[in-house]
């Protein structure tokens, strides 16, 4: 249910920590700076690692930079942690560190919301290896697989299981819930759930963590069949470009630490003014309803727009119509021309980038955007170089789920908590 329009009796919710893993590296700052420099990561496998063998251009994370916590307990837990769990813990620790939270002696009413799809990446890696090892083995293949595949492998990618690892890192022992899938809209469903738990007074702190599923040929082929993916990642293929042809693929993970302002441990980096996910009969209706809802519900007016900007011919049009008709022509940018669509956590990455932008008082340009599509109407895209933000900037963020038949749409409003740029810089440091 949408929040009651214009309601002002709810407590303030602030962002006190952010964490990002992307093809640009570890943290929101390297990614923001890559966008500002006009750099993109398609086909590189991050800045060091190999790119997967996919028939579509993709921007992938360099996994060698992702570390696992030290200590005996973590060493034991690591036996059960797949790629998604390792990324989830890494971004969670980034966000917690910013807020000065160690996770060792926490005594707060807190919890974790995971936004992640079930991952089969471990078995995808193991089965081909086992198939080659079976040659010459006297056991029948079925018996061989039964003996050799770890019993716990199937549970490693379950979102609630990943939440346990994040709870361990944060000190929110065992308190987690998963919010993922078609209605999650890139993680805005998880943010919305977290906001409700904080507004209700049930909890004081929520850690929202999302991980984009591994880019496997099977999964991406299914996405491509539902709605064709982009086949090139060159100038002109970016969001809202006249020559865009389809969603670009990417990997990543992100964490957003939300706290009630009156009980916050960390320093407020931004304020969550509104957040919602809606599902209507079609995505056009959902987009218009959700944008109208958050703009009505927020107590501040957006001055900039951070778009989902999937580079999809259809979805970019739907998104533009929903925002411009309600909010007018705002300066707009997006991350997917730089790092592609990380699906389950794409909106969480964008939220972290918005917090970073508000702190820097600049909006970075959209990657691979060369000539805005005139059919989209009154757009004001940031192209070529970053654009300075005015005093007390506020951002509208929009998010969608990939697919021709997906109808979920999400939106949130993030407001700066500092009017003086020098104070903002101090808070970021």
mmCIF file of N, CA and C in Angstrom, residues 98-222:
data_model
loop_
_atom_site.group_PDB
_atom_site.id
_atom_site.type_symbol
_atom_site.label_atom_id
_atom_site.label_comp_id
_atom_site.label_asym_id
_atom_site.label_seq_id
_atom_site.Cartn_x
_atom_site.Cartn_y
_atom_site.Cartn_z
ATOM 1 N N UNK A 98 31.375 2.937 7.287
ATOM 2 C CA UNK A 98 31.100 4.364 7.162
ATOM 3 C C UNK A 98 30.326 4.898 8.355
ATOM 4 N N UNK A 99 29.442 4.063 8.903
ATOM 5 C CA UNK A 99 28.618 4.483 10.036
ATOM 6 C C UNK A 99 29.310 4.245 11.373
ATOM 7 N N UNK A 100 30.521 3.681 11.356
ATOM 8 C CA UNK A 100 31.248 3.425 12.586
ATOM 9 C C UNK A 100 30.705 2.270 13.382
ATOM 10 N N UNK A 101 30.123 1.287 12.686
ATOM 11 C CA UNK A 101 29.528 0.131 13.348
ATOM 12 C C UNK A 101 30.403 -1.091 13.104
ATOM 13 N N UNK A 102 30.881 -1.718 14.162
ATOM 14 C CA UNK A 102 31.794 -2.853 14.021
ATOM 15 C C UNK A 102 31.076 -4.181 13.915
ATOM 16 N N UNK A 103 29.889 -4.280 14.491
ATOM 17 C CA UNK A 103 29.172 -5.555 14.477
ATOM 18 C C UNK A 103 29.528 -6.464 15.629
ATOM 19 N N UNK A 104 30.480 -6.054 16.471
ATOM 20 C CA UNK A 104 30.916 -6.914 17.568
ATOM 21 C C UNK A 104 29.990 -6.852 18.772
ATOM 22 N N UNK A 105 29.595 -5.659 19.168
ATOM 23 C CA UNK A 105 28.797 -5.496 20.388
ATOM 24 C C UNK A 105 27.591 -4.616 20.123
ATOM 25 N N UNK A 106 26.846 -4.933 19.099
ATOM 26 C CA UNK A 106 25.676 -4.130 18.768
ATOM 27 C C UNK A 106 24.482 -4.519 19.643
ATOM 28 N N UNK A 107 23.785 -3.525 20.155
ATOM 29 C CA UNK A 107 22.590 -3.751 20.955
ATOM 30 C C UNK A 107 21.515 -2.785 20.463
ATOM 31 N N UNK A 108 21.019 -3.052 19.266
ATOM 32 C CA UNK A 108 20.028 -2.169 18.657
ATOM 33 C C UNK A 108 18.900 -3.013 18.073
ATOM 34 N N UNK A 109 17.795 -2.335 17.828
ATOM 35 C CA UNK A 109 16.701 -2.995 17.127
ATOM 36 C C UNK A 109 16.960 -2.824 15.639
ATOM 37 N N UNK A 110 17.622 -3.791 15.054
ATOM 38 C CA UNK A 110 18.008 -3.669 13.653
ATOM 39 C C UNK A 110 17.724 -4.937 12.893
ATOM 40 N N UNK A 111 17.810 -4.836 11.569
ATOM 41 C CA UNK A 111 17.577 -6.002 10.730
ATOM 42 C C UNK A 111 18.192 -5.812 9.365
ATOM 43 N N UNK A 112 18.051 -6.823 8.539
ATOM 44 C CA UNK A 112 18.628 -6.836 7.203
ATOM 45 C C UNK A 112 17.563 -7.216 6.189
ATOM 46 N N UNK A 113 17.537 -6.507 5.071
ATOM 47 C CA UNK A 113 16.682 -6.876 3.945
ATOM 48 C C UNK A 113 17.581 -7.213 2.768
ATOM 49 N N UNK A 114 17.433 -8.410 2.223
ATOM 50 C CA UNK A 114 18.220 -8.835 1.073
ATOM 51 C C UNK A 114 17.419 -8.687 -0.205
ATOM 52 N N UNK A 115 18.062 -8.149 -1.224
ATOM 53 C CA UNK A 115 17.459 -8.079 -2.554
ATOM 54 C C UNK A 115 18.378 -8.842 -3.489
ATOM 55 N N UNK A 116 18.061 -10.098 -3.741
ATOM 56 C CA UNK A 116 18.944 -10.932 -4.555
ATOM 57 C C UNK A 116 18.155 -12.113 -5.089
ATOM 58 N N UNK A 117 18.428 -12.502 -6.303
ATOM 59 C CA UNK A 117 17.793 -13.676 -6.866
ATOM 60 C C UNK A 117 18.530 -14.936 -6.458
ATOM 61 N N UNK A 118 17.836 -16.066 -6.412
ATOM 62 C CA UNK A 118 18.507 -17.330 -6.114
ATOM 63 C C UNK A 118 19.601 -17.571 -7.135
ATOM 64 N N UNK A 119 20.755 -17.965 -6.645
ATOM 65 C CA UNK A 119 21.927 -18.094 -7.500
ATOM 66 C C UNK A 119 22.343 -19.549 -7.625
ATOM 67 N N UNK A 120 22.566 -19.989 -8.857
ATOM 68 C CA UNK A 120 23.046 -21.359 -9.091
ATOM 69 C C UNK A 120 24.501 -21.334 -9.544
ATOM 70 N N UNK A 121 25.207 -20.235 -9.213
ATOM 71 C CA UNK A 121 26.534 -20.085 -9.792
ATOM 72 C C UNK A 121 27.488 -21.180 -9.359
ATOM 73 N N UNK A 122 27.330 -21.696 -8.124
ATOM 74 C CA UNK A 122 28.266 -22.730 -7.687
ATOM 75 C C UNK A 122 28.104 -24.000 -8.516
ATOM 76 N N UNK A 123 26.867 -24.449 -8.651
ATOM 77 C CA UNK A 123 26.654 -25.673 -9.428
ATOM 78 C C UNK A 123 26.991 -25.460 -10.896
ATOM 79 N N UNK A 124 26.755 -24.250 -11.394
ATOM 80 C CA UNK A 124 27.124 -23.978 -12.779
ATOM 81 C C UNK A 124 28.620 -24.164 -12.990
ATOM 82 N N UNK A 125 29.390 -23.839 -11.962
ATOM 83 C CA UNK A 125 30.841 -24.025 -12.050
ATOM 84 C C UNK A 125 31.238 -25.478 -11.817
ATOM 85 N N UNK A 126 30.554 -26.124 -10.894
ATOM 86 C CA UNK A 126 30.969 -27.467 -10.456
ATOM 87 C C UNK A 126 30.630 -28.540 -11.475
ATOM 88 N N UNK A 127 29.443 -28.476 -12.052
ATOM 89 C CA UNK A 127 28.980 -29.575 -12.912
ATOM 90 C C UNK A 127 29.906 -29.828 -14.097
ATOM 91 N N UNK A 128 30.342 -28.803 -14.844
ATOM 92 C CA UNK A 128 31.275 -29.099 -15.951
ATOM 93 C C UNK A 128 32.576 -29.747 -15.468
ATOM 94 N N UNK A 129 33.060 -29.317 -14.312
ATOM 95 C CA UNK A 129 34.277 -29.913 -13.773
ATOM 96 C C UNK A 129 34.057 -31.378 -13.416
ATOM 97 N N UNK A 130 32.897 -31.644 -12.819
ATOM 98 C CA UNK A 130 32.599 -33.026 -12.447
ATOM 99 C C UNK A 130 32.434 -33.904 -13.682
ATOM 100 N N UNK A 131 31.802 -33.333 -14.708
ATOM 101 C CA UNK A 131 31.602 -34.122 -15.922
ATOM 102 C C UNK A 131 32.936 -34.577 -16.513
ATOM 103 N N UNK A 132 33.924 -33.690 -16.489
ATOM 104 C CA UNK A 132 35.224 -34.092 -17.019
ATOM 105 C C UNK A 132 35.928 -35.080 -16.103
ATOM 106 N N UNK A 133 35.711 -34.948 -14.808
ATOM 107 C CA UNK A 133 36.339 -35.870 -13.858
ATOM 108 C C UNK A 133 35.723 -37.265 -13.895
ATOM 109 N N UNK A 134 34.465 -37.360 -14.366
ATOM 110 C CA UNK A 134 33.781 -38.644 -14.362
ATOM 111 C C UNK A 134 34.351 -39.616 -15.390
ATOM 112 N N UNK A 135 35.043 -39.085 -16.372
ATOM 113 C CA UNK A 135 35.589 -39.959 -17.401
ATOM 114 C C UNK A 135 36.540 -40.973 -16.769
ATOM 115 N N UNK A 136 36.256 -42.219 -16.984
ATOM 116 C CA UNK A 136 37.090 -43.275 -16.437
ATOM 117 C C UNK A 136 36.703 -43.695 -15.030
ATOM 118 N N UNK A 137 35.767 -42.988 -14.397
ATOM 119 C CA UNK A 137 35.329 -43.379 -13.056
ATOM 120 C C UNK A 137 34.359 -44.549 -13.172
ATOM 121 N N UNK A 138 34.527 -45.588 -12.348
ATOM 122 C CA UNK A 138 33.666 -46.773 -12.481
ATOM 123 C C UNK A 138 32.230 -46.542 -12.028
ATOM 124 N N UNK A 139 31.973 -45.531 -11.251
ATOM 125 C CA UNK A 139 30.625 -45.298 -10.739
ATOM 126 C C UNK A 139 29.694 -44.766 -11.835
ATOM 127 N N UNK A 140 28.435 -45.160 -11.813
ATOM 128 C CA UNK A 140 27.458 -44.548 -12.728
ATOM 129 C C UNK A 140 27.406 -43.040 -12.486
ATOM 130 N N UNK A 141 27.058 -42.270 -13.527
ATOM 131 C CA UNK A 141 27.073 -40.818 -13.416
ATOM 132 C C UNK A 141 26.176 -40.326 -12.279
ATOM 133 N N UNK A 142 24.985 -40.896 -12.136
ATOM 134 C CA UNK A 142 24.077 -40.463 -11.076
ATOM 135 C C UNK A 142 24.702 -40.672 -9.697
ATOM 136 N N UNK A 143 25.347 -41.835 -9.509
ATOM 137 C CA UNK A 143 25.995 -42.114 -8.224
ATOM 138 C C UNK A 143 27.189 -41.178 -8.018
ATOM 139 N N UNK A 144 27.920 -40.925 -9.085
ATOM 140 C CA UNK A 144 29.077 -40.040 -9.006
ATOM 141 C C UNK A 144 28.652 -38.634 -8.569
ATOM 142 N N UNK A 145 27.594 -38.096 -9.204
ATOM 143 C CA UNK A 145 27.124 -36.762 -8.843
ATOM 144 C C UNK A 145 26.599 -36.729 -7.415
ATOM 145 N N UNK A 146 25.885 -37.759 -7.007
ATOM 146 C CA UNK A 146 25.366 -37.828 -5.638
ATOM 147 C C UNK A 146 26.493 -37.790 -4.630
ATOM 148 N N UNK A 147 27.586 -38.471 -4.944
ATOM 149 C CA UNK A 147 28.717 -38.535 -4.018
ATOM 150 C C UNK A 147 29.543 -37.254 -4.003
ATOM 151 N N UNK A 148 29.647 -36.603 -5.152
ATOM 152 C CA UNK A 148 30.615 -35.525 -5.281
ATOM 153 C C UNK A 148 30.044 -34.116 -5.083
ATOM 154 N N UNK A 149 28.779 -33.901 -5.384
ATOM 155 C CA UNK A 149 28.202 -32.562 -5.235
ATOM 156 C C UNK A 149 27.927 -32.295 -3.757
ATOM 157 N N UNK A 150 28.431 -31.191 -3.206
ATOM 158 C CA UNK A 150 28.209 -30.903 -1.788
ATOM 159 C C UNK A 150 26.723 -30.830 -1.458
ATOM 160 N N UNK A 151 26.358 -31.405 -0.323
ATOM 161 C CA UNK A 151 24.960 -31.424 0.080
ATOM 162 C C UNK A 151 24.389 -30.026 0.268
ATOM 163 N N UNK A 152 25.243 -29.100 0.675
ATOM 164 C CA UNK A 152 24.741 -27.760 0.979
ATOM 165 C C UNK A 152 24.725 -26.841 -0.226
ATOM 166 N N UNK A 153 25.106 -27.309 -1.373
ATOM 167 C CA UNK A 153 25.280 -26.402 -2.505
ATOM 168 C C UNK A 153 23.992 -25.699 -2.898
ATOM 169 N N UNK A 154 22.866 -26.383 -2.799
ATOM 170 C CA UNK A 154 21.638 -25.785 -3.290
ATOM 171 C C UNK A 154 21.151 -24.644 -2.407
ATOM 172 N N UNK A 155 21.572 -24.605 -1.148
ATOM 173 C CA UNK A 155 21.079 -23.550 -0.271
ATOM 174 C C UNK A 155 21.964 -22.314 -0.313
ATOM 175 N N UNK A 156 23.097 -22.392 -0.965
ATOM 176 C CA UNK A 156 24.031 -21.276 -0.895
ATOM 177 C C UNK A 156 23.491 -20.012 -1.556
ATOM 178 N N UNK A 157 22.660 -20.152 -2.566
ATOM 179 C CA UNK A 157 22.168 -18.972 -3.263
ATOM 180 C C UNK A 157 20.807 -18.501 -2.807
ATOM 181 N N UNK A 158 20.239 -19.090 -1.749
ATOM 182 C CA UNK A 158 18.935 -18.663 -1.273
ATOM 183 C C UNK A 158 19.073 -17.319 -0.551
ATOM 184 N N UNK A 159 18.261 -16.314 -0.905
ATOM 185 C CA UNK A 159 18.431 -14.990 -0.312
ATOM 186 C C UNK A 159 18.441 -14.973 1.210
ATOM 187 N N UNK A 160 17.551 -15.740 1.859
ATOM 188 C CA UNK A 160 17.541 -15.731 3.318
ATOM 189 C C UNK A 160 18.834 -16.296 3.886
ATOM 190 N N UNK A 161 19.432 -17.248 3.175
ATOM 191 C CA UNK A 161 20.708 -17.788 3.624
ATOM 192 C C UNK A 161 21.805 -16.729 3.506
ATOM 193 N N UNK A 162 21.786 -15.964 2.421
ATOM 194 C CA UNK A 162 22.751 -14.886 2.266
ATOM 195 C C UNK A 162 22.562 -13.835 3.352
ATOM 196 N N UNK A 163 21.313 -13.621 3.743
ATOM 197 C CA UNK A 163 21.031 -12.670 4.818
ATOM 198 C C UNK A 163 21.692 -13.053 6.124
ATOM 199 N N UNK A 164 21.848 -14.342 6.368
ATOM 200 C CA UNK A 164 22.505 -14.775 7.595
ATOM 201 C C UNK A 164 23.961 -14.331 7.619
ATOM 202 N N UNK A 165 24.625 -14.391 6.474
ATOM 203 C CA UNK A 165 26.014 -13.928 6.417
ATOM 204 C C UNK A 165 26.091 -12.427 6.703
ATOM 205 N N UNK A 166 25.155 -11.661 6.141
ATOM 206 C CA UNK A 166 25.157 -10.220 6.362
ATOM 207 C C UNK A 166 24.830 -9.911 7.819
ATOM 208 N N UNK A 167 23.910 -10.648 8.406
ATOM 209 C CA UNK A 167 23.597 -10.468 9.823
ATOM 210 C C UNK A 167 24.826 -10.717 10.684
ATOM 211 N N UNK A 168 25.597 -11.696 10.305
ATOM 212 C CA UNK A 168 26.826 -12.008 11.041
ATOM 213 C C UNK A 168 27.801 -10.838 10.970
ATOM 214 N N UNK A 169 27.884 -10.197 9.806
ATOM 215 C CA UNK A 169 28.798 -9.073 9.638
ATOM 216 C C UNK A 169 28.327 -7.837 10.393
ATOM 217 N N UNK A 170 27.017 -7.645 10.486
ATOM 218 C CA UNK A 170 26.477 -6.415 11.034
ATOM 219 C C UNK A 170 26.168 -6.482 12.514
ATOM 220 N N UNK A 171 26.051 -7.680 13.066
ATOM 221 C CA UNK A 171 25.648 -7.790 14.452
ATOM 222 C C UNK A 171 24.144 -7.874 14.633
ATOM 223 N N UNK A 172 23.384 -7.837 13.523
ATOM 224 C CA UNK A 172 21.924 -8.003 13.608
ATOM 225 C C UNK A 172 21.646 -9.510 13.575
ATOM 226 N N UNK A 173 21.882 -10.169 14.660
ATOM 227 C CA UNK A 173 21.928 -11.624 14.669
ATOM 228 C C UNK A 173 20.618 -12.274 14.239
ATOM 229 N N UNK A 174 20.633 -12.910 13.096
ATOM 230 C CA UNK A 174 19.504 -13.730 12.668
ATOM 231 C C UNK A 174 18.271 -12.982 12.226
ATOM 232 N N UNK A 175 18.308 -11.663 12.141
ATOM 233 C CA UNK A 175 17.125 -10.889 11.788
ATOM 234 C C UNK A 175 17.240 -10.446 10.345
ATOM 235 N N UNK A 176 16.603 -11.191 9.432
ATOM 236 C CA UNK A 176 16.682 -10.790 8.029
ATOM 237 C C UNK A 176 15.472 -11.289 7.264
ATOM 238 N N UNK A 177 15.191 -10.613 6.172
ATOM 239 C CA UNK A 177 14.085 -10.980 5.301
ATOM 240 C C UNK A 177 14.521 -10.724 3.874
ATOM 241 N N UNK A 178 13.970 -11.467 2.933
ATOM 242 C CA UNK A 178 14.316 -11.295 1.520
ATOM 243 C C UNK A 178 13.179 -10.602 0.789
ATOM 244 N N UNK A 179 13.531 -9.679 -0.102
ATOM 245 C CA UNK A 179 12.549 -8.987 -0.941
ATOM 246 C C UNK A 179 13.143 -8.893 -2.335
ATOM 247 N N UNK A 180 12.785 -9.829 -3.173
ATOM 248 C CA UNK A 180 13.423 -9.902 -4.487
ATOM 249 C C UNK A 180 12.417 -10.383 -5.516
ATOM 250 N N UNK A 181 12.870 -10.469 -6.757
ATOM 251 C CA UNK A 181 12.004 -10.972 -7.813
ATOM 252 C C UNK A 181 11.356 -9.859 -8.606
ATOM 253 N N UNK A 182 10.284 -10.186 -9.304
ATOM 254 C CA UNK A 182 9.679 -9.276 -10.272
ATOM 255 C C UNK A 182 9.202 -7.981 -9.621
ATOM 256 N N UNK A 183 8.677 -8.064 -8.390
ATOM 257 C CA UNK A 183 8.120 -6.874 -7.749
ATOM 258 C C UNK A 183 9.163 -6.058 -6.991
ATOM 259 N N UNK A 184 10.433 -6.465 -7.043
ATOM 260 C CA UNK A 184 11.454 -5.767 -6.265
ATOM 261 C C UNK A 184 12.008 -4.554 -6.983
ATOM 262 N N UNK A 185 11.895 -4.506 -8.314
ATOM 263 C CA UNK A 185 12.323 -3.346 -9.112
ATOM 264 C C UNK A 185 13.723 -2.884 -8.744
ATOM 265 N N UNK A 186 14.689 -3.767 -8.926
ATOM 266 C CA UNK A 186 16.086 -3.412 -8.750
ATOM 267 C C UNK A 186 16.519 -3.132 -7.327
ATOM 268 N N UNK A 187 15.712 -3.539 -6.350
ATOM 269 C CA UNK A 187 16.046 -3.314 -4.950
ATOM 270 C C UNK A 187 15.188 -2.268 -4.268
ATOM 271 N N UNK A 188 14.351 -1.542 -5.021
ATOM 272 C CA UNK A 188 13.494 -0.555 -4.372
ATOM 273 C C UNK A 188 12.449 -1.229 -3.481
ATOM 274 N N UNK A 189 12.075 -2.459 -3.804
ATOM 275 C CA UNK A 189 11.159 -3.200 -2.933
ATOM 276 C C UNK A 189 11.776 -3.426 -1.564
ATOM 277 N N UNK A 190 13.069 -3.746 -1.536
ATOM 278 C CA UNK A 190 13.773 -3.946 -0.271
ATOM 279 C C UNK A 190 13.890 -2.637 0.500
ATOM 280 N N UNK A 191 14.206 -1.534 -0.204
ATOM 281 C CA UNK A 191 14.287 -0.231 0.449
ATOM 282 C C UNK A 191 12.937 0.187 1.023
ATOM 283 N N UNK A 192 11.884 -0.067 0.267
ATOM 284 C CA UNK A 192 10.546 0.301 0.722
ATOM 285 C C UNK A 192 10.150 -0.476 1.967
ATOM 286 N N UNK A 193 10.459 -1.770 1.989
ATOM 287 C CA UNK A 193 10.162 -2.586 3.159
ATOM 288 C C UNK A 193 10.954 -2.091 4.369
ATOM 289 N N UNK A 194 12.227 -1.788 4.160
ATOM 290 C CA UNK A 194 13.053 -1.288 5.252
ATOM 291 C C UNK A 194 12.491 0.021 5.806
ATOM 292 N N UNK A 195 12.077 0.912 4.908
ATOM 293 C CA UNK A 195 11.528 2.192 5.345
ATOM 294 C C UNK A 195 10.272 2.004 6.183
ATOM 295 N N UNK A 196 9.432 1.056 5.815
ATOM 296 C CA UNK A 196 8.204 0.808 6.576
ATOM 297 C C UNK A 196 8.515 0.287 7.976
ATOM 298 N N UNK A 197 9.516 -0.581 8.075
ATOM 299 C CA UNK A 197 9.882 -1.114 9.386
ATOM 300 C C UNK A 197 10.448 -0.022 10.292
ATOM 301 N N UNK A 198 11.128 0.944 9.695
ATOM 302 C CA UNK A 198 11.660 2.052 10.481
ATOM 303 C C UNK A 198 10.562 3.058 10.835
ATOM 304 N N UNK A 199 9.703 3.367 9.883
ATOM 305 C CA UNK A 199 8.626 4.332 10.130
ATOM 306 C C UNK A 199 7.655 3.826 11.191
ATOM 307 N N UNK A 200 7.428 2.529 11.213
ATOM 308 C CA UNK A 200 6.481 1.960 12.169
ATOM 309 C C UNK A 200 7.004 1.991 13.596
ATOM 310 N N UNK A 201 8.315 2.212 13.761
ATOM 311 C CA UNK A 201 8.911 2.183 15.086
ATOM 312 C C UNK A 201 9.318 0.794 15.518
ATOM 313 N N UNK A 202 9.108 -0.200 14.648
ATOM 314 C CA UNK A 202 9.461 -1.570 15.011
ATOM 315 C C UNK A 202 10.969 -1.745 15.117
ATOM 316 N N UNK A 203 11.713 -1.059 14.238
ATOM 317 C CA UNK A 203 13.160 -1.159 14.229
ATOM 318 C C UNK A 203 13.778 0.234 14.122
ATOM 319 N N UNK A 204 15.047 0.337 14.505
ATOM 320 C CA UNK A 204 15.754 1.606 14.453
ATOM 321 C C UNK A 204 16.781 1.675 13.330
ATOM 322 N N UNK A 205 17.183 0.533 12.814
ATOM 323 C CA UNK A 205 18.250 0.502 11.812
ATOM 324 C C UNK A 205 17.992 -0.664 10.861
ATOM 325 N N UNK A 206 18.163 -0.415 9.575
ATOM 326 C CA UNK A 206 17.993 -1.469 8.581
ATOM 327 C C UNK A 206 19.145 -1.419 7.591
ATOM 328 N N UNK A 207 19.698 -2.567 7.309
ATOM 329 C CA UNK A 207 20.740 -2.684 6.303
ATOM 330 C C UNK A 207 20.130 -3.376 5.088
ATOM 331 N N UNK A 208 20.078 -2.670 3.966
ATOM 332 C CA UNK A 208 19.519 -3.211 2.730
ATOM 333 C C UNK A 208 20.678 -3.606 1.818
ATOM 334 N N UNK A 209 20.717 -4.863 1.423
ATOM 335 C CA UNK A 209 21.826 -5.376 0.624
ATOM 336 C C UNK A 209 21.277 -6.072 -0.611
ATOM 337 N N UNK A 210 21.868 -5.784 -1.753
ATOM 338 C CA UNK A 210 21.459 -6.434 -2.993
ATOM 339 C C UNK A 210 22.657 -6.925 -3.773
ATOM 340 N N UNK A 211 22.482 -8.055 -4.445
ATOM 341 C CA UNK A 211 23.538 -8.633 -5.271
ATOM 342 C C UNK A 211 22.949 -8.998 -6.617
ATOM 343 N N UNK A 212 23.570 -8.518 -7.693
ATOM 344 C CA UNK A 212 23.148 -8.913 -9.026
ATOM 345 C C UNK A 212 23.562 -10.347 -9.295
ATOM 346 N N UNK A 213 22.658 -11.142 -9.800
ATOM 347 C CA UNK A 213 22.944 -12.549 -10.063
ATOM 348 C C UNK A 213 24.092 -12.686 -11.062
ATOM 349 N N UNK A 214 24.870 -13.753 -10.971
ATOM 350 C CA UNK A 214 25.959 -13.978 -11.935
ATOM 351 C C UNK A 214 25.433 -13.990 -13.366
ATOM 352 N N UNK A 215 26.233 -13.515 -14.289
ATOM 353 C CA UNK A 215 25.839 -13.481 -15.693
ATOM 354 C C UNK A 215 26.147 -14.820 -16.337
ATOM 355 N N UNK A 216 25.130 -15.656 -16.403
ATOM 356 C CA UNK A 216 25.285 -16.960 -17.037
ATOM 357 C C UNK A 216 24.556 -16.964 -18.369
ATOM 358 N N UNK A 217 25.041 -17.755 -19.306
ATOM 359 C CA UNK A 217 24.430 -17.798 -20.636
ATOM 360 C C UNK A 217 22.975 -18.209 -20.572
ATOM 361 N N UNK A 218 22.664 -19.194 -19.728
ATOM 362 C CA UNK A 218 21.291 -19.694 -19.646
ATOM 363 C C UNK A 218 20.334 -18.610 -19.146
ATOM 364 N N UNK A 219 20.712 -17.953 -18.039
ATOM 365 C CA UNK A 219 19.833 -16.936 -17.472
ATOM 366 C C UNK A 219 19.683 -15.746 -18.408
ATOM 367 N N UNK A 220 20.782 -15.305 -19.009
ATOM 368 C CA UNK A 220 20.701 -14.145 -19.883
ATOM 369 C C UNK A 220 19.943 -14.453 -21.176
ATOM 370 N N UNK A 221 20.034 -15.699 -21.644
ATOM 371 C CA UNK A 221 19.262 -16.089 -22.825
ATOM 372 C C UNK A 221 17.770 -15.996 -22.536
ATOM 373 N N UNK A 222 17.385 -16.350 -21.315
ATOM 374 C CA UNK A 222 15.975 -16.233 -20.932
ATOM 375 C C UNK A 222 15.561 -14.769 -20.890
#
